Coordinates of C-alpha atoms in Angstrom, one line a residue:
Chain A
V1 CA -109.5 -50.0 75.5
N2 CA -108.6 -48.4 72.4
H3 CA -107.3 -45.3 73.8
P4 CA -104.5 -46.1 76.0
D5 CA -103.9 -44.2 79.0
E6 CA -102.1 -41.3 77.5
T7 CA -100.4 -40.3 80.8
R8 CA -98.1 -43.2 80.6
A9 CA -94.4 -42.0 80.1
D10 CA -93.9 -43.8 76.8
V11 CA -97.2 -42.9 75.0
P12 CA -96.4 -39.3 73.7
R13 CA -93.3 -40.8 72.2
V14 CA -95.1 -43.5 70.6
L15 CA -97.7 -41.2 69.3
T16 CA -95.1 -38.8 68.0
A17 CA -93.2 -41.6 66.2
L18 CA -96.3 -43.1 64.5
R19 CA -97.5 -39.7 63.4
G20 CA -94.4 -38.9 61.8
A21 CA -94.0 -42.4 60.3
L22 CA -97.7 -42.4 59.0
H23 CA -97.0 -38.7 57.5
R24 CA -94.1 -40.0 55.6
I25 CA -96.0 -43.1 54.2
A26 CA -99.5 -41.8 53.8
P27 CA -99.2 -37.8 53.9
E28 CA -103.0 -37.3 53.3
V29 CA -104.1 -39.2 56.4
D30 CA -105.3 -37.3 59.4
F31 CA -103.6 -39.2 62.2
D32 CA -106.0 -37.9 64.7
R33 CA -109.0 -39.0 63.0
L34 CA -107.9 -42.5 62.5
D35 CA -110.3 -45.3 64.1
R36 CA -108.0 -46.7 66.6
S37 CA -110.0 -50.0 66.7
A38 CA -110.2 -50.6 63.0
D39 CA -107.7 -52.4 60.6
L40 CA -105.0 -49.8 60.2
R41 CA -104.4 -51.1 56.6
E42 CA -108.0 -50.2 55.7
E43 CA -108.1 -47.0 57.7
A44 CA -104.9 -45.6 56.2
D45 CA -105.2 -47.5 52.9
L46 CA -101.6 -49.2 53.5
D47 CA -100.5 -52.1 51.1
S48 CA -97.8 -54.6 52.1
V49 CA -94.8 -52.3 51.1
D50 CA -96.2 -49.6 53.2
L51 CA -96.4 -52.0 56.2
V52 CA -92.9 -52.9 56.0
N53 CA -91.8 -49.3 55.5
L54 CA -93.8 -48.6 58.8
A55 CA -91.8 -51.3 60.6
V56 CA -88.6 -50.1 59.3
I57 CA -89.5 -46.5 60.4
I58 CA -90.7 -47.7 63.7
H59 CA -87.4 -49.5 64.2
Q60 CA -85.5 -46.7 63.2
T61 CA -87.3 -44.1 65.6
L62 CA -88.2 -46.2 68.7
D63 CA -85.4 -49.0 68.2
V64 CA -88.5 -51.6 68.4
D65 CA -88.2 -54.5 65.9
I66 CA -91.6 -55.8 65.4
P67 CA -91.2 -59.3 64.2
E68 CA -93.6 -60.6 61.4
S69 CA -95.1 -63.1 63.8
D70 CA -96.5 -60.1 65.8
Y71 CA -98.1 -58.4 63.0
G72 CA -101.4 -59.8 64.3
K73 CA -101.2 -57.8 67.6
T74 CA -100.5 -54.6 65.6
S75 CA -103.3 -54.7 63.0
T76 CA -105.2 -51.8 64.7
L77 CA -103.6 -48.5 65.4
G78 CA -104.7 -48.8 69.1
G79 CA -103.2 -52.4 69.3
L80 CA -99.9 -51.0 67.6
I81 CA -99.7 -48.3 70.3
E82 CA -100.2 -50.7 73.1
Y83 CA -97.8 -53.1 71.6
L84 CA -95.1 -50.3 71.2
V85 CA -95.7 -49.0 74.6
G86 CA -95.4 -52.7 76.1
R87 CA -92.1 -53.4 74.2
L88 CA -90.7 -49.9 75.3
Q89 CA -91.5 -50.6 78.9
Q90 CA -90.0 -54.0 78.6
S91 CA -86.7 -52.8 77.3
E92 CA -86.7 -50.0 80.1
R93 CA -86.7 -52.6 82.8
Chain B
M1 CA -66.0 -32.9 20.7
S2 CA -69.1 -31.5 22.4
D3 CA -72.4 -32.8 22.7
R4 CA -75.9 -31.5 23.7
Y5 CA -77.8 -33.3 26.4
L6 CA -81.4 -33.5 25.2
M7 CA -84.7 -33.6 27.1
P8 CA -85.1 -37.4 27.1
S9 CA -88.5 -39.2 26.2
L10 CA -89.4 -40.8 29.4
G11 CA -92.2 -43.0 27.9
S12 CA -95.0 -43.3 25.7
G13 CA -96.8 -40.1 24.7
M14 CA -94.4 -37.6 26.5
T15 CA -94.1 -34.6 24.5
H16 CA -92.3 -31.9 26.8
G17 CA -90.9 -31.8 30.2
T18 CA -90.0 -29.0 32.6
V19 CA -86.7 -28.6 34.0
I20 CA -87.1 -28.4 37.9
E21 CA -83.4 -28.4 39.1
W22 CA -79.9 -29.2 37.9
Y23 CA -77.7 -30.9 40.4
V24 CA -74.6 -30.1 38.3
K25 CA -72.8 -26.8 37.5
P26 CA -70.8 -25.7 34.4
G27 CA -67.2 -26.9 34.9
Q28 CA -68.5 -30.1 36.8
V29 CA -67.2 -33.3 35.5
V30 CA -70.0 -36.2 35.4
H31 CA -69.8 -39.8 35.0
R32 CA -72.0 -42.4 32.9
G33 CA -75.1 -43.2 35.0
D34 CA -74.8 -40.1 37.3
V35 CA -78.3 -38.3 38.2
I36 CA -77.6 -34.8 36.9
G37 CA -81.0 -33.1 37.3
L38 CA -84.8 -33.4 38.1
V39 CA -87.4 -33.0 35.2
D40 CA -91.0 -32.6 35.8
T41 CA -93.2 -34.9 33.4
D42 CA -96.6 -36.2 33.4
K43 CA -95.4 -39.1 35.3
G44 CA -94.2 -37.0 37.9
A45 CA -90.7 -35.7 38.8
I46 CA -88.2 -37.7 37.3
E47 CA -84.3 -37.8 38.0
V48 CA -82.3 -37.8 34.8
E49 CA -79.1 -39.6 34.2
V50 CA -76.3 -38.8 31.9
W51 CA -75.0 -41.7 29.8
E52 CA -71.3 -40.7 29.2
D53 CA -68.6 -39.3 31.0
A54 CA -68.4 -35.6 30.3
E55 CA -67.9 -32.1 31.7
V56 CA -70.7 -29.9 31.8
V57 CA -70.1 -26.7 29.7
E58 CA -73.1 -24.7 29.8
I59 CA -76.7 -25.0 30.9
L60 CA -79.1 -24.1 28.2
A61 CA -82.3 -24.7 30.1
A62 CA -82.3 -23.0 33.3
P63 CA -84.7 -24.4 35.8
E64 CA -88.4 -23.8 35.3
T65 CA -87.7 -24.0 31.6
K66 CA -90.4 -26.1 29.6
A67 CA -88.7 -27.9 26.6
A68 CA -89.9 -30.5 24.1
V69 CA -88.5 -33.9 23.8
G70 CA -85.3 -33.6 22.0
E71 CA -84.6 -30.1 23.0
P72 CA -81.0 -29.4 24.0
L73 CA -80.8 -28.8 27.8
L74 CA -77.1 -28.7 28.5
V75 CA -73.9 -28.5 26.5
L76 CA -71.3 -31.3 27.4
R77 CA -67.7 -31.9 26.6
S78 CA -66.6 -35.5 26.3
P79 CA -63.1 -36.1 27.9
G80 CA -60.5 -35.5 25.8
G81 CA -62.7 -33.2 23.8
D82 CA -61.4 -29.9 22.3
G83 CA -64.3 -27.6 23.4
A84 CA -67.8 -26.7 23.6
S85 CA -69.7 -25.3 20.9
S86 CA -70.9 -21.8 21.4
P87 CA -74.5 -20.7 20.4
E88 CA -72.9 -19.5 17.3
E89 CA -71.6 -23.0 16.5
D90 CA -74.9 -24.3 17.5
A91 CA -76.6 -22.1 14.8
A92 CA -74.0 -23.3 12.3
A93 CA -74.8 -27.0 13.1
A94 CA -78.6 -26.0 12.8
S95 CA -78.0 -24.4 9.4
K96 CA -76.2 -27.5 8.1
D97 CA -79.4 -29.6 8.5
D98 CA -81.6 -26.7 7.4
A99 CA -83.4 -29.0 5.0
A100 CA -85.3 -30.7 7.6
V101 CA -86.7 -27.5 9.2
P102 CA -90.4 -26.9 8.6
A103 CA -90.5 -23.2 7.8
A104 CA -92.8 -21.5 10.4
S105 CA -95.5 -19.4 9.2
P106 CA -94.2 -15.9 8.1
E107 CA -96.5 -14.4 10.9
G108 CA -95.2 -16.7 13.5
G109 CA -94.2 -14.9 16.5
P110 CA -91.9 -16.6 18.9
E111 CA -94.5 -18.7 20.4
E112 CA -95.3 -20.3 17.1
D113 CA -91.8 -20.7 16.6
R114 CA -91.4 -22.5 19.7
A115 CA -94.3 -24.6 18.9
A116 CA -92.8 -25.5 15.6
A117 CA -89.5 -26.4 17.1
R118 CA -91.6 -28.6 19.4
D119 CA -93.4 -30.4 16.8
T120 CA -90.2 -31.1 15.1
A121 CA -88.5 -32.5 18.2
A122 CA -91.8 -34.6 18.8
R123 CA -91.9 -35.9 15.4
P124 CA -89.5 -39.0 15.5
E125 CA -91.5 -40.2 18.4
A126 CA -95.0 -39.6 16.6
A127 CA -93.6 -41.3 13.4
T128 CA -92.8 -44.6 14.8
E129 CA -95.5 -44.4 17.6
A130 CA -93.2 -46.5 19.6
P131 CA -91.1 -44.2 21.7
A132 CA -88.3 -46.8 22.4
P133 CA -87.7 -46.9 25.9
L134 CA -84.2 -45.8 25.3
P135 CA -82.7 -49.0 25.0
E136 CA -79.5 -47.6 23.9
P137 CA -79.2 -45.0 26.7
E138 CA -76.8 -43.0 24.3
S139 CA -79.7 -41.8 22.6
S140 CA -80.2 -39.1 25.2
L141 CA -76.7 -37.9 24.3
G142 CA -74.8 -37.3 21.2
V143 CA -77.7 -36.8 19.1
R144 CA -77.7 -33.5 17.4
A145 CA -80.3 -31.3 18.6
P146 CA -83.2 -31.0 16.4
V147 CA -82.9 -28.3 14.1
T148 CA -84.9 -25.0 15.0
G149 CA -85.1 -22.8 12.1
G150 CA -87.5 -19.7 12.0
K151 CA -88.8 -17.5 9.6
G152 CA -86.2 -15.7 7.4
G153 CA -83.4 -18.2 8.6
R154 CA -82.0 -19.7 11.5
A155 CA -81.5 -19.3 15.3
S156 CA -79.5 -21.2 17.7
P157 CA -81.8 -22.9 20.3
A158 CA -80.4 -20.6 23.1
A159 CA -81.4 -17.6 21.1
R160 CA -84.6 -19.1 20.2
R161 CA -85.4 -19.7 23.9
R162 CA -84.2 -16.5 25.0
A163 CA -86.2 -14.6 22.4
A164 CA -89.4 -16.4 23.6
E165 CA -88.6 -15.5 27.3
L166 CA -88.3 -11.9 26.3
D167 CA -91.3 -11.9 23.8
I168 CA -88.9 -10.8 21.0
G169 CA -90.0 -12.0 17.4
L170 CA -87.2 -13.7 15.9
S171 CA -88.1 -12.4 12.4
S172 CA -87.7 -8.9 13.4
L173 CA -83.9 -9.8 14.3
T174 CA -80.7 -9.7 11.9
G175 CA -78.6 -12.6 12.5
T176 CA -74.9 -12.2 12.8
G177 CA -74.2 -15.9 13.1
P178 CA -72.9 -18.1 10.4
G179 CA -75.4 -18.1 7.5
G180 CA -77.2 -15.2 9.0
A181 CA -78.3 -17.4 11.9
V182 CA -79.6 -15.4 15.0
T183 CA -77.5 -16.0 18.0
L184 CA -78.1 -15.3 21.6
A185 CA -76.1 -12.4 21.3
D186 CA -78.5 -10.8 18.8
V187 CA -81.2 -11.5 21.0
E188 CA -79.7 -9.8 23.9
K189 CA -78.6 -6.9 21.9
A190 CA -82.2 -6.4 20.7
A191 CA -83.5 -6.8 24.1
A192 CA -81.1 -4.1 25.3
K193 CA -82.2 -1.8 22.6
D194 CA -85.9 -2.2 23.3
G195 CA -85.2 -1.0 26.8
P196 CA -86.4 -3.2 29.8
P197 CA -87.8 -6.7 28.4
A198 CA -91.3 -7.5 28.5
D199 CA -93.0 -7.2 31.7
A200 CA -92.4 -9.8 34.5
G201 CA -95.8 -11.3 33.8
R202 CA -95.0 -12.1 30.3
V203 CA -91.7 -13.5 31.1
E204 CA -93.2 -15.8 34.0
E205 CA -95.7 -17.0 31.5
A206 CA -93.1 -17.8 29.0
V207 CA -90.9 -19.8 31.1
D208 CA -93.8 -21.5 32.7
L209 CA -92.8 -20.8 36.3
P210 CA -94.9 -22.3 38.9
R211 CA -97.9 -20.5 40.5
S212 CA -96.2 -18.1 42.9
G213 CA -92.8 -18.3 41.0
K214 CA -90.9 -18.0 44.3
A215 CA -90.1 -21.8 44.8
T216 CA -89.1 -24.8 42.7
P217 CA -91.6 -27.6 42.7
L218 CA -88.9 -29.7 44.3
A219 CA -88.2 -27.1 47.0
R220 CA -92.0 -27.3 47.8
Q221 CA -92.0 -31.0 48.0
V222 CA -88.9 -31.0 50.3
A223 CA -90.6 -28.3 52.4
E224 CA -93.7 -30.3 52.8
A225 CA -91.7 -33.5 53.9
M226 CA -89.5 -31.5 56.2
G227 CA -92.6 -29.6 57.7
V228 CA -91.0 -26.3 56.7
E229 CA -93.2 -23.3 56.0
I230 CA -91.8 -22.4 52.5
E231 CA -93.3 -19.0 52.4
G232 CA -90.8 -18.0 55.2
V233 CA -87.7 -19.2 53.3
E234 CA -85.4 -16.9 51.6
G235 CA -84.7 -17.8 47.9
T236 CA -81.3 -17.9 46.5
G237 CA -82.2 -19.6 43.3
P238 CA -82.8 -17.5 39.8
G239 CA -85.0 -14.7 40.3
G240 CA -85.0 -15.1 44.2
A241 CA -86.8 -18.7 43.8
V242 CA -86.4 -20.8 46.8
T243 CA -84.6 -24.0 46.0
R244 CA -84.2 -27.3 47.8
A245 CA -80.9 -26.2 49.2
D246 CA -82.7 -23.2 50.8
V247 CA -85.3 -25.3 52.3
E248 CA -82.9 -27.6 53.7
A249 CA -80.8 -25.1 55.1
R250 CA -83.9 -23.7 56.9
A251 CA -84.8 -27.2 57.9
E252 CA -81.3 -27.8 59.3
R253 CA -81.6 -24.5 61.3
E254 CA -85.1 -25.3 62.8
G255 CA -84.0 -29.0 63.6
R256 CA -86.8 -30.2 61.3
R257 CA -86.7 -33.9 60.2
P258 CA -88.6 -35.6 57.5
G259 CA -91.9 -36.6 58.6
A260 CA -92.4 -33.8 61.3
P261 CA -95.7 -32.4 61.6
R262 CA -96.1 -29.3 59.3
P263 CA -98.1 -26.1 59.4
E264 CA -101.3 -26.4 57.2
V265 CA -100.9 -25.3 53.6
E266 CA -103.4 -27.7 52.3
G267 CA -105.3 -25.7 49.7
E268 CA -102.1 -25.2 47.6
R269 CA -100.9 -28.7 48.0
T270 CA -104.3 -30.1 46.8
E271 CA -104.3 -27.9 43.8
E272 CA -100.9 -29.0 42.8
A273 CA -101.7 -32.5 43.4
G274 CA -104.8 -32.2 41.3
D275 CA -102.7 -31.0 38.4
R276 CA -100.4 -33.8 38.8
H277 CA -103.1 -36.2 39.0
R278 CA -104.8 -35.0 35.7
S279 CA -101.6 -35.2 33.7
M280 CA -101.0 -38.7 35.0
R281 CA -104.4 -39.7 34.2
Q282 CA -103.9 -38.4 30.6
A283 CA -100.6 -40.2 30.3
I284 CA -102.3 -43.4 31.4
A285 CA -105.1 -43.0 29.0
A286 CA -102.9 -42.5 26.1
A287 CA -100.6 -45.6 26.9
M288 CA -103.6 -48.0 27.7
S289 CA -105.6 -46.7 24.6
R290 CA -102.7 -47.4 22.5
S291 CA -102.4 -50.8 24.0
K292 CA -105.9 -51.8 23.5
K293 CA -106.1 -50.4 20.1
E294 CA -102.8 -51.9 18.8
I295 CA -102.0 -55.0 20.9
P296 CA -103.9 -58.2 20.4
H297 CA -103.7 -59.5 24.0
Y298 CA -104.3 -62.9 24.8
Y299 CA -104.7 -63.9 28.5
L300 CA -103.8 -67.0 30.5
G301 CA -104.2 -67.8 34.0
T302 CA -103.3 -70.6 36.7
T303 CA -103.5 -71.3 40.2
V304 CA -100.5 -71.6 42.2
S305 CA -99.8 -72.6 45.7
M306 CA -97.8 -69.8 47.7
E307 CA -97.5 -72.2 50.7
A308 CA -93.8 -73.1 50.3
A309 CA -92.8 -69.6 49.5
L310 CA -94.7 -68.0 52.2
R311 CA -93.4 -70.5 55.0
W312 CA -89.9 -69.9 53.7
L313 CA -90.4 -66.3 53.8
E314 CA -91.7 -66.4 57.5
Q315 CA -88.8 -68.6 58.4
T316 CA -86.2 -66.3 56.7
N317 CA -87.5 -63.1 57.8
R318 CA -87.7 -64.2 61.5
E319 CA -83.9 -63.3 61.8
R320 CA -83.9 -60.2 59.9
P321 CA -84.5 -56.6 60.9
P322 CA -87.5 -55.0 59.3
A323 CA -85.2 -53.1 56.7
E324 CA -83.9 -56.6 55.4
R325 CA -87.0 -58.6 55.3
I326 CA -87.8 -60.2 52.1
L327 CA -91.1 -59.3 50.4
P328 CA -93.4 -61.7 48.8
A329 CA -93.2 -59.3 45.7
A330 CA -89.5 -59.9 45.5
V331 CA -90.0 -63.6 45.2
H332 CA -92.6 -63.1 42.4
L333 CA -90.3 -60.8 40.6
K334 CA -87.3 -63.0 40.6
C335 CA -89.3 -66.2 39.7
V336 CA -90.7 -64.4 36.7
S337 CA -87.2 -62.8 35.9
L338 CA -85.7 -66.3 35.9
A339 CA -88.1 -67.8 33.9
L340 CA -88.0 -65.2 31.3
G341 CA -84.2 -66.4 30.6
D342 CA -86.0 -69.5 29.1
Y343 CA -88.8 -67.5 27.6
P344 CA -87.2 -64.3 26.1
E345 CA -90.2 -63.7 23.8
F346 CA -92.1 -62.1 26.6
N347 CA -89.1 -59.8 27.5
G348 CA -88.7 -57.0 25.1
F349 CA -90.5 -54.7 22.7
W350 CA -92.7 -54.6 19.8
E351 CA -91.4 -52.0 17.4
E352 CA -91.9 -51.3 13.8
D353 CA -93.8 -54.5 13.1
A354 CA -91.0 -56.7 14.7
F355 CA -90.2 -58.1 18.0
R356 CA -87.0 -56.8 19.7
P357 CA -85.8 -58.9 22.6
A358 CA -84.4 -56.9 25.5
E359 CA -80.8 -57.5 26.4
G360 CA -81.2 -57.7 30.1
V361 CA -84.3 -58.4 32.3
H362 CA -85.6 -55.4 34.1
P363 CA -89.1 -56.0 35.1
G364 CA -91.3 -53.0 35.7
M365 CA -93.1 -53.3 39.1
A366 CA -96.6 -51.7 38.9
I367 CA -96.9 -49.2 41.8
S368 CA -100.1 -47.6 42.6
L369 CA -99.8 -44.0 43.9
R370 CA -101.9 -42.6 46.8
G371 CA -104.6 -40.6 45.5
G372 CA -104.7 -42.3 42.1
G373 CA -102.4 -43.2 39.4
L374 CA -100.0 -45.8 38.6
V375 CA -96.2 -46.1 37.7
A376 CA -94.3 -49.3 36.7
P377 CA -90.6 -48.4 37.1
A378 CA -88.0 -51.0 36.5
I379 CA -85.8 -52.8 38.8
H380 CA -82.5 -53.5 36.8
E381 CA -81.0 -56.8 36.4
V382 CA -83.3 -58.8 38.5
P383 CA -81.8 -62.3 37.8
R384 CA -78.5 -61.3 39.2
K385 CA -79.9 -59.6 42.4
S386 CA -80.6 -61.6 45.8
L387 CA -83.9 -61.4 47.2
G388 CA -82.7 -59.1 49.7
E389 CA -81.4 -56.7 47.1
I390 CA -84.7 -56.9 45.2
S391 CA -86.8 -56.0 48.5
A392 CA -84.4 -53.2 49.3
A393 CA -84.7 -52.0 45.6
L394 CA -88.6 -52.4 45.9
L395 CA -88.9 -50.6 49.3
D396 CA -86.8 -47.7 47.8
L397 CA -88.6 -47.6 44.6
V398 CA -92.0 -47.4 46.1
Q399 CA -91.1 -44.8 48.3
R400 CA -89.3 -42.7 45.6
A401 CA -92.4 -43.4 43.3
R402 CA -94.8 -41.8 45.7
S403 CA -92.6 -39.0 46.5
G404 CA -91.9 -38.2 42.9
R405 CA -88.3 -39.1 42.6
L406 CA -87.9 -41.8 40.2
R407 CA -84.9 -41.9 37.7
A408 CA -85.3 -41.7 34.0
S409 CA -83.6 -45.1 33.5
E410 CA -86.3 -46.7 36.0
V411 CA -89.2 -45.2 34.0
T412 CA -87.8 -45.9 30.5
D413 CA -86.2 -49.3 30.8
P414 CA -89.0 -52.0 32.0
T415 CA -88.8 -54.9 29.5
I416 CA -91.9 -56.5 30.9
T417 CA -94.4 -55.5 33.7
V418 CA -95.1 -57.3 36.8
T419 CA -98.1 -56.5 39.1
S420 CA -98.1 -58.1 42.4
L421 CA -101.4 -57.1 44.2
G422 CA -100.2 -57.8 47.8
D423 CA -102.5 -58.9 50.7
R424 CA -105.4 -56.6 50.2
G425 CA -106.1 -56.9 46.6
V426 CA -108.5 -59.2 44.8
E427 CA -107.7 -62.8 43.6
T428 CA -107.1 -62.2 39.9
V429 CA -105.7 -59.3 37.8
F430 CA -106.1 -59.3 34.0
G431 CA -103.3 -57.1 32.9
V432 CA -103.2 -54.4 30.1
I433 CA -99.8 -54.4 28.4
Y434 CA -97.7 -51.3 28.5
P435 CA -96.5 -50.6 25.1
P436 CA -94.1 -51.1 23.4
Q437 CA -93.6 -54.1 26.0
V438 CA -95.2 -57.3 25.1
A439 CA -96.3 -58.8 28.2
I440 CA -97.7 -58.4 31.7
V441 CA -97.5 -61.0 34.6
G442 CA -100.1 -60.6 37.3
I443 CA -100.1 -62.3 40.8
G444 CA -103.2 -61.7 42.9
S445 CA -103.6 -61.9 46.6
A446 CA -102.9 -65.0 48.4
V447 CA -106.1 -66.5 49.7
E448 CA -106.6 -69.9 51.9
R449 CA -108.4 -72.3 49.8
P450 CA -108.8 -76.2 50.0
W451 CA -106.3 -77.8 47.6
A452 CA -105.8 -81.2 46.6
E453 CA -102.2 -82.7 46.2
R454 CA -101.3 -86.4 45.7
G455 CA -104.7 -87.3 46.5
M456 CA -104.8 -85.5 49.7
L457 CA -107.0 -82.7 50.6
G458 CA -105.3 -79.6 52.6
V459 CA -105.5 -75.9 53.1
R460 CA -103.0 -73.7 51.2
R461 CA -102.7 -70.2 50.5
L462 CA -102.9 -69.8 46.8
V463 CA -102.5 -67.2 44.2
Q464 CA -103.9 -66.6 40.7
L465 CA -100.9 -66.3 38.4
T466 CA -101.9 -64.5 35.1
L467 CA -100.3 -63.4 31.9
A468 CA -101.6 -61.0 29.4
A469 CA -99.2 -61.1 26.3
D470 CA -98.9 -59.7 22.7
H471 CA -100.0 -62.3 20.3
R472 CA -97.9 -60.7 17.7
A473 CA -94.8 -61.6 19.6
S474 CA -95.7 -65.1 21.1
D475 CA -98.4 -67.7 21.2
G476 CA -100.4 -69.3 24.0
H477 CA -98.7 -72.6 24.1
R478 CA -95.3 -70.8 25.1
G479 CA -97.1 -68.5 27.4
G480 CA -98.6 -71.5 29.2
L481 CA -95.0 -73.1 29.6
F482 CA -93.7 -69.8 30.8
L483 CA -96.5 -69.6 33.6
E484 CA -95.8 -73.3 34.4
Q485 CA -92.1 -72.4 35.0
V486 CA -92.9 -69.5 37.1
S487 CA -95.2 -71.5 39.2
E488 CA -92.5 -74.4 39.6
R489 CA -89.9 -71.8 40.8
L490 CA -92.3 -70.6 43.3
Q491 CA -92.4 -73.9 44.9
M492 CA -88.4 -73.7 45.4
P493 CA -88.0 -70.7 47.3
E494 CA -84.6 -71.7 48.9
E495 CA -83.1 -71.9 45.4
L496 CA -83.8 -68.3 44.5

């Protein structure tokens, strides 16, 4: 459940965007070692400003605007990946 | 007339800084408020601004030069001025104020001379122990350079620095400048006579080049952010050093963008980060020790409902793209800043046994840095900014604080500190005042708690609002009223 099917078309795009975004916000974090089922804020030590910056970068790179009301669905890295892949597929239809 | 741009004091306890890069060239016209260069300090790299319209005449302190607070870095010419001072004039100016010069020891080589010069420059700060956060920005300009006299007479700052670089004892030189002062030309002549200057190793040591000596710290930072391998970049800077422009040109060619994964160069980065961390630790230690030693703190706290503010934020942010959303911290900052209008005794500085209220309200926002350390740079004129503007300023400030690109005015101007713990912190923060400020306001994390209001029990998101203030400047009664007003303003977010 936590590792999405990485063969789906949008997954590599999402992973690249998140890897880049997290590198900018939390350069010392090893993206590949993050526990995708744990709270991302705890895993990558992000504060509220970091989270806003993450949303801003995602908006810029993937053109997906995550409303605050969806923050609950994106609290883990796995959840965030799933959410973004879902939103990208929606917009492609 | 001409002026020297001096190494500014960027906060309590700063004794020296290292020029990383100039963004200006001789001949360039600069305007008040322009960012003109980058200086490395124990608070990280800080962009320095100029406080008058002027033309850059000469760069005295090349990149990589370490200079004491108050040492001249640039020669500037004010508009309508008649010309810059030459090193000889510098020496003349120096000789005029000769009385202020502590004589260096007769044996004093260039290093001791430099140290003496540094002491002189640092003295005004040490004397008051209150390095004014440059309330009058002009203080970084138009102040005559501290006099730097050596044994047997005087030398211009440029001459002194060059002599140190070349490892030439000033005392061995005959000055040809006014009053027998040693000029830059004298030093160069002596160097030529002595054959090739001291070996490269000595020079490198004297000017404090970074480890490899092949890239500026800024270039390293940019390279890291861009994912460029700096070892492969050809340098066009002084001594073939790789500059930011070189890195950016390479990044452009390789089609790199910030945030791209970069080749591993962890060992070096970790070491650099370790140095930075150590010096920041020392800066914090000095400021906080001074605070607890000198400032009679008193503490107040109260519980405040954030429910109205948070609901209003949820509503307002629904229609806004991420970059324009309003942060809870912006609401805190604005409420505190507006309340300070009625309680000016919390907004200002304790200096020389008296309280000096600040002219504007520029709260410093405490920002913790990844890997440890803390800075509290100012957001200027908060009462006049909209919540959207304050939020944008916050996002920008946090990013620049963490990447080491704060501006001098942001570091030196805070008139009070605000620390907002966000949603992952503890409930209550008891602040330590950052001298010479006189207050720090803390807002803990919001937590859901039962709350009684007009006889009804409900669940609300609450925060602990605290104040630590300087009892020399204010009393608890006024402190309580001040917090009360902050609390009231938090209940009316739509009026902010």
